[in-house]
Amino acid sequence: AAYRELGNTERSARQAAIALAREINNDAKAHRQVAQELKSRGMLDWAEQEYRQVIKLSPPASFLAINAHYVLSEMLHDAQRDFDAANLLETMLLAIQNSVDQESRAELELVLPTFYSRKEYFLAQHHAARGKRAQQRQALEKGIQHNPTDADVLIAMYQLPDQDEAWKAQAFRKIEQACVIFRQNIENSPDDATYYNQLAWLIANTVGNYDEALKCSLKSLELDPHQAGYLDTLAR
């Protein structure tokens, strides 16, 4: 980082390569710690390398591998590299499918639908950026089938231009259903900021009670202050 700050990009890249090559006894946790630190400093190119090292060193169905795939895919999405993000999750899902037994796969049933829906959302965003509406719509349909409460998929469905009345009615219905689930989650876990933010984000970008959305957004920050994603929702 110091070499990069001084403008010595060649020396900086060489030093980063040396650090990355130190497998630290194949300790994926150490590389994850480095990746998190680099990400927090905004050094996303190096953070990506470290997260990929975590993936390389970890069993496909392990927490470390799944977490690394998730964080890196969202990071790539934020950088508008949606095709890369989708491919990353596709690789993870195939690896899990091919490497774990039926019992282990059953234990992952709660989390895997989220990754399937995120993969399709990233593909939808990739198609949207290229004006491919039919492919975008198809990806969104697949995404919402995997996870009916993926707020980003629902928002993209609602905002998809030039759609027929049947599509619009479906989007409204699914948004209302997701809001009901989020309210139930809030009632069951009133100290979890996530559900307040999810409800606020969905309503703020689609339809619903905006006063409710604002109250939920403020509550999420009361429970978990200084979260960038929650502040983003409040700004919206």
mmCIF file of C-alpha atoms in Angstrom, residues 9-231:
data_model
loop_
_atom_site.group_PDB
_atom_site.id
_atom_site.type_symbol
_atom_site.label_atom_id
_atom_site.label_comp_id
_atom_site.label_asym_id
_atom_site.label_seq_id
_atom_site.Cartn_x
_atom_site.Cartn_y
_atom_site.Cartn_z
ATOM 1 C CA THR A 9 2.967 0.520 -9.033
ATOM 2 C CA GLU A 10 5.477 -2.082 -10.229
ATOM 3 C CA ARG A 11 7.033 -2.523 -6.783
ATOM 4 C CA SER A 12 3.569 -2.412 -5.219
ATOM 5 C CA ALA A 13 2.266 -5.224 -7.443
ATOM 6 C CA ARG A 14 5.373 -7.306 -6.772
ATOM 7 C CA GLN A 15 5.009 -6.910 -3.008
ATOM 8 C CA ALA A 16 1.310 -7.830 -3.164
ATOM 9 C CA ALA A 17 2.171 -10.968 -5.141
ATOM 10 C CA ILE A 18 4.691 -11.988 -2.487
ATOM 11 C CA ALA A 19 2.070 -11.549 0.235
ATOM 12 C CA LEU A 20 -0.550 -13.493 -1.699
ATOM 13 C CA ALA A 21 1.868 -16.382 -2.300
ATOM 14 C CA ARG A 22 2.413 -16.863 1.432
ATOM 15 C CA GLU A 23 -0.182 -19.547 2.010
ATOM 16 C CA ILE A 24 0.439 -19.435 5.760
ATOM 17 C CA ASN A 25 0.193 -23.210 6.151
ATOM 18 C CA ASN A 26 -2.868 -23.194 3.871
ATOM 19 C CA ASP A 27 -4.691 -21.143 6.503
ATOM 20 C CA ALA A 28 -7.767 -19.788 4.698
ATOM 21 C CA LYS A 29 -8.789 -17.871 7.820
ATOM 22 C CA ALA A 30 -5.634 -15.779 7.647
ATOM 23 C CA HIS A 31 -6.294 -14.882 4.015
ATOM 24 C CA ARG A 32 -9.897 -14.009 4.873
ATOM 25 C CA GLN A 33 -8.677 -11.657 7.585
ATOM 26 C CA VAL A 34 -6.344 -9.979 5.100
ATOM 27 C CA ALA A 35 -9.152 -9.783 2.512
ATOM 28 C CA GLN A 36 -11.460 -8.071 4.998
ATOM 29 C CA GLU A 37 -8.766 -5.563 5.920
ATOM 30 C CA LEU A 38 -7.998 -4.777 2.279
ATOM 31 C CA LYS A 39 -11.702 -4.372 1.493
ATOM 32 C CA SER A 40 -12.155 -1.985 4.420
ATOM 33 C CA ARG A 41 -9.287 0.126 3.024
ATOM 34 C CA GLY A 42 -10.838 0.235 -0.432
ATOM 35 C CA MET A 43 -8.061 -1.864 -1.987
ATOM 36 C CA LEU A 44 -10.580 -3.967 -3.884
ATOM 37 C CA ASP A 45 -8.230 -5.486 -6.463
ATOM 38 C CA TRP A 46 -6.046 -7.003 -3.740
ATOM 39 C CA ALA A 47 -9.097 -7.939 -1.655
ATOM 40 C CA GLU A 48 -10.447 -9.879 -4.629
ATOM 41 C CA GLN A 49 -7.179 -11.828 -4.922
ATOM 42 C CA GLU A 50 -7.272 -12.726 -1.236
ATOM 43 C CA TYR A 51 -10.930 -13.814 -1.314
ATOM 44 C CA ARG A 52 -10.140 -16.034 -4.289
ATOM 45 C CA GLN A 53 -7.294 -17.512 -2.266
ATOM 46 C CA VAL A 54 -9.730 -18.273 0.563
ATOM 47 C CA ILE A 55 -11.961 -20.064 -1.940
ATOM 48 C CA LYS A 56 -9.007 -22.013 -3.313
ATOM 49 C CA LEU A 57 -7.930 -23.209 0.130
ATOM 50 C CA SER A 58 -11.366 -24.044 1.581
ATOM 51 C CA PRO A 59 -13.693 -27.038 1.093
ATOM 52 C CA PRO A 60 -16.604 -26.003 -1.193
ATOM 53 C CA ALA A 61 -19.341 -26.374 1.439
ATOM 54 C CA SER A 62 -17.383 -24.814 4.310
ATOM 55 C CA PHE A 63 -18.403 -21.546 5.945
ATOM 56 C CA LEU A 64 -15.182 -19.890 4.773
ATOM 57 C CA ALA A 65 -15.763 -20.798 1.121
ATOM 58 C CA ILE A 66 -19.437 -19.835 1.117
ATOM 59 C CA ASN A 67 -18.780 -16.557 2.914
ATOM 60 C CA ALA A 68 -15.916 -15.675 0.574
ATOM 61 C CA HIS A 69 -18.090 -16.353 -2.472
ATOM 62 C CA TYR A 70 -20.892 -14.225 -1.031
ATOM 63 C CA VAL A 71 -18.751 -11.226 -0.063
ATOM 64 C CA LEU A 72 -16.739 -11.283 -3.275
ATOM 65 C CA SER A 73 -19.828 -11.630 -5.487
ATOM 66 C CA GLU A 74 -21.454 -8.611 -3.815
ATOM 67 C CA MET A 75 -18.194 -6.696 -4.167
ATOM 68 C CA LEU A 76 -18.070 -7.487 -7.893
ATOM 69 C CA HIS A 77 -21.720 -6.455 -8.228
ATOM 70 C CA ASP A 78 -20.981 -3.113 -6.557
ATOM 71 C CA ALA A 79 -18.183 -2.637 -9.097
ATOM 72 C CA GLN A 80 -20.734 -3.299 -11.895
ATOM 73 C CA ARG A 81 -19.047 -6.583 -12.761
ATOM 74 C CA ASP A 82 -22.325 -8.465 -12.633
ATOM 75 C CA PHE A 83 -21.377 -11.187 -15.111
ATOM 76 C CA ASP A 84 -18.270 -12.012 -13.050
ATOM 77 C CA ALA A 85 -20.398 -12.025 -9.880
ATOM 78 C CA ALA A 86 -22.910 -14.425 -11.423
ATOM 79 C CA ASN A 87 -20.179 -16.735 -12.694
ATOM 80 C CA LEU A 88 -18.560 -16.805 -9.260
ATOM 81 C CA LEU A 89 -21.797 -17.977 -7.618
ATOM 82 C CA GLU A 90 -22.461 -20.466 -10.409
ATOM 83 C CA THR A 91 -19.030 -22.006 -9.799
ATOM 84 C CA MET A 92 -19.727 -22.232 -6.062
ATOM 85 C CA LEU A 93 -23.140 -23.841 -6.529
ATOM 86 C CA LEU A 94 -21.758 -26.421 -8.957
ATOM 87 C CA ALA A 95 -18.870 -27.223 -6.597
ATOM 88 C CA ILE A 96 -21.281 -27.766 -3.700
ATOM 89 C CA GLN A 97 -23.555 -29.901 -5.844
ATOM 90 C CA ASN A 98 -20.664 -32.104 -6.965
ATOM 91 C CA SER A 99 -18.794 -32.394 -3.684
ATOM 92 C CA VAL A 100 -21.245 -32.795 -0.804
ATOM 93 C CA ASP A 101 -23.483 -35.699 0.090
ATOM 94 C CA GLN A 102 -27.256 -35.507 0.300
ATOM 95 C CA GLU A 103 -27.258 -35.022 4.079
ATOM 96 C CA SER A 104 -24.828 -32.120 3.914
ATOM 97 C CA ARG A 105 -26.761 -30.557 1.059
ATOM 98 C CA ALA A 106 -29.917 -30.728 3.166
ATOM 99 C CA GLU A 107 -28.165 -28.669 5.843
ATOM 100 C CA LEU A 108 -27.500 -25.981 3.237
ATOM 101 C CA GLU A 109 -31.096 -25.828 2.023
ATOM 102 C CA LEU A 110 -31.810 -22.660 3.975
ATOM 103 C CA VAL A 111 -28.946 -20.675 2.465
ATOM 104 C CA LEU A 112 -28.623 -22.012 -1.098
ATOM 105 C CA PRO A 113 -31.834 -20.400 -2.463
ATOM 106 C CA THR A 114 -30.362 -17.006 -1.585
ATOM 107 C CA PHE A 115 -27.298 -17.710 -3.714
ATOM 108 C CA TYR A 116 -29.397 -18.974 -6.629
ATOM 109 C CA SER A 117 -31.524 -15.819 -6.557
ATOM 110 C CA ARG A 118 -28.480 -13.553 -6.275
ATOM 111 C CA LYS A 119 -26.879 -15.297 -9.248
ATOM 112 C CA GLU A 120 -29.983 -14.665 -11.350
ATOM 113 C CA TYR A 121 -30.214 -11.063 -10.127
ATOM 114 C CA PHE A 122 -26.634 -10.406 -11.187
ATOM 115 C CA LEU A 123 -27.366 -11.942 -14.592
ATOM 116 C CA ALA A 124 -30.481 -9.752 -14.873
ATOM 117 C CA GLN A 125 -28.394 -6.659 -14.143
ATOM 118 C CA HIS A 126 -25.829 -7.773 -16.716
ATOM 119 C CA HIS A 127 -28.574 -8.124 -19.354
ATOM 120 C CA ALA A 128 -30.187 -4.827 -18.317
ATOM 121 C CA ALA A 129 -26.936 -2.954 -18.891
ATOM 122 C CA ARG A 130 -26.968 -4.280 -22.468
ATOM 123 C CA GLY A 131 -30.632 -3.562 -23.107
ATOM 124 C CA LYS A 132 -31.561 -7.251 -23.335
ATOM 125 C CA ARG A 133 -35.012 -7.037 -21.737
ATOM 126 C CA ALA A 134 -36.171 -10.575 -22.551
ATOM 127 C CA GLN A 135 -33.093 -12.147 -20.930
ATOM 128 C CA GLN A 136 -33.389 -9.747 -17.991
ATOM 129 C CA ARG A 137 -36.997 -10.730 -17.409
ATOM 130 C CA GLN A 138 -36.186 -14.437 -17.677
ATOM 131 C CA ALA A 139 -33.417 -14.125 -15.078
ATOM 132 C CA LEU A 140 -35.707 -12.221 -12.709
ATOM 133 C CA GLU A 141 -38.393 -14.885 -13.034
ATOM 134 C CA LYS A 142 -35.859 -17.564 -12.109
ATOM 135 C CA GLY A 143 -34.507 -15.493 -9.242
ATOM 136 C CA ILE A 144 -37.863 -14.910 -7.574
ATOM 137 C CA GLN A 145 -38.708 -18.608 -7.847
ATOM 138 C CA HIS A 146 -35.609 -19.424 -5.814
ATOM 139 C CA ASN A 147 -36.136 -16.734 -3.187
ATOM 140 C CA PRO A 148 -39.491 -14.885 -3.020
ATOM 141 C CA THR A 149 -38.082 -12.384 -0.502
ATOM 142 C CA ASP A 150 -35.048 -11.175 -2.470
ATOM 143 C CA ALA A 151 -35.833 -7.457 -2.315
ATOM 144 C CA ASP A 152 -33.473 -6.535 -5.141
ATOM 145 C CA VAL A 153 -35.143 -9.021 -7.491
ATOM 146 C CA LEU A 154 -38.578 -7.696 -6.522
ATOM 147 C CA ILE A 155 -37.457 -4.099 -7.082
ATOM 148 C CA ALA A 156 -36.020 -5.008 -10.489
ATOM 149 C CA MET A 157 -39.301 -6.737 -11.399
ATOM 150 C CA TYR A 158 -41.281 -3.651 -10.370
ATOM 151 C CA GLN A 159 -38.995 -1.285 -12.289
ATOM 152 C CA LEU A 160 -38.732 -3.395 -15.458
ATOM 153 C CA PRO A 161 -40.003 -1.112 -18.258
ATOM 154 C CA ASP A 162 -42.546 -1.843 -20.983
ATOM 155 C CA GLN A 163 -44.194 -4.823 -19.286
ATOM 156 C CA ASP A 164 -47.775 -6.065 -19.668
ATOM 157 C CA GLU A 165 -50.448 -5.857 -16.992
ATOM 158 C CA ALA A 166 -49.980 -9.506 -15.987
ATOM 159 C CA TRP A 167 -46.309 -8.875 -15.168
ATOM 160 C CA LYS A 168 -47.125 -5.728 -13.196
ATOM 161 C CA ALA A 169 -49.843 -7.517 -11.232
ATOM 162 C CA GLN A 170 -47.451 -10.371 -10.446
ATOM 163 C CA ALA A 171 -44.813 -7.914 -9.238
ATOM 164 C CA PHE A 172 -47.308 -6.099 -6.965
ATOM 165 C CA ARG A 173 -48.542 -9.400 -5.530
ATOM 166 C CA LYS A 174 -45.059 -10.709 -4.794
ATOM 167 C CA ILE A 175 -44.014 -7.415 -3.209
ATOM 168 C CA GLU A 176 -47.024 -7.532 -0.882
ATOM 169 C CA GLN A 177 -46.262 -11.154 0.030
ATOM 170 C CA ALA A 178 -42.625 -10.314 0.809
ATOM 171 C CA CYS A 179 -43.683 -7.368 2.986
ATOM 172 C CA VAL A 180 -45.913 -9.685 5.015
ATOM 173 C CA ILE A 181 -42.975 -12.048 5.569
ATOM 174 C CA PHE A 182 -40.649 -9.184 6.571
ATOM 175 C CA ARG A 183 -43.222 -7.919 9.095
ATOM 176 C CA GLN A 184 -43.511 -11.408 10.539
ATOM 177 C CA ASN A 185 -39.719 -11.598 10.810
ATOM 178 C CA ILE A 186 -39.667 -8.251 12.630
ATOM 179 C CA GLU A 187 -42.327 -9.482 15.048
ATOM 180 C CA ASN A 188 -40.412 -12.707 15.689
ATOM 181 C CA SER A 189 -36.982 -11.019 15.939
ATOM 182 C CA PRO A 190 -37.572 -7.413 17.026
ATOM 183 C CA ASP A 191 -33.896 -6.834 17.833
ATOM 184 C CA ASP A 192 -32.598 -7.882 14.393
ATOM 185 C CA ALA A 193 -31.909 -4.790 12.294
ATOM 186 C CA THR A 194 -31.794 -6.779 9.053
ATOM 187 C CA TYR A 195 -35.544 -7.260 8.716
ATOM 188 C CA TYR A 196 -36.338 -3.588 9.376
ATOM 189 C CA ASN A 197 -33.892 -2.611 6.646
ATOM 190 C CA GLN A 198 -35.234 -5.187 4.198
ATOM 191 C CA LEU A 199 -38.801 -3.962 4.573
ATOM 192 C CA ALA A 200 -37.766 -0.316 4.326
ATOM 193 C CA TRP A 201 -35.607 -0.914 1.258
ATOM 194 C CA LEU A 202 -38.305 -2.833 -0.592
ATOM 195 C CA ILE A 203 -41.060 -0.292 0.062
ATOM 196 C CA ALA A 204 -38.819 2.714 -0.611
ATOM 197 C CA ASN A 205 -38.021 1.407 -4.083
ATOM 198 C CA THR A 206 -41.496 0.122 -4.991
ATOM 199 C CA VAL A 207 -44.885 0.750 -3.368
ATOM 200 C CA GLY A 208 -46.330 0.673 0.118
ATOM 201 C CA ASN A 209 -46.522 2.734 3.274
ATOM 202 C CA TYR A 210 -43.587 5.140 3.087
ATOM 203 C CA ASP A 211 -44.110 6.259 6.695
ATOM 204 C CA GLU A 212 -43.705 2.624 7.729
ATOM 205 C CA ALA A 213 -40.577 2.367 5.593
ATOM 206 C CA LEU A 214 -39.039 5.446 7.204
ATOM 207 C CA LYS A 215 -39.782 4.195 10.717
ATOM 208 C CA CYS A 216 -38.261 0.797 9.910
ATOM 209 C CA SER A 217 -35.173 2.399 8.410
ATOM 210 C CA LEU A 218 -34.621 4.560 11.488
ATOM 211 C CA LYS A 219 -35.151 1.519 13.725
ATOM 212 C CA SER A 220 -32.526 -0.478 11.815
ATOM 213 C CA LEU A 221 -29.965 2.270 12.462
ATOM 214 C CA GLU A 222 -31.006 2.518 16.099
ATOM 215 C CA LEU A 223 -30.220 -1.194 16.449
ATOM 216 C CA ASP A 224 -27.102 -1.164 14.264
ATOM 217 C CA PRO A 225 -25.707 2.362 13.799
ATOM 218 C CA HIS A 226 -23.228 3.424 11.082
ATOM 219 C CA GLN A 227 -24.089 0.596 8.691
ATOM 220 C CA ALA A 228 -23.484 1.918 5.186
ATOM 221 C CA GLY A 229 -26.249 -0.208 3.687
ATOM 222 C CA TYR A 230 -28.774 0.951 6.269
ATOM 223 C CA LEU A 231 -27.790 4.600 5.788
#
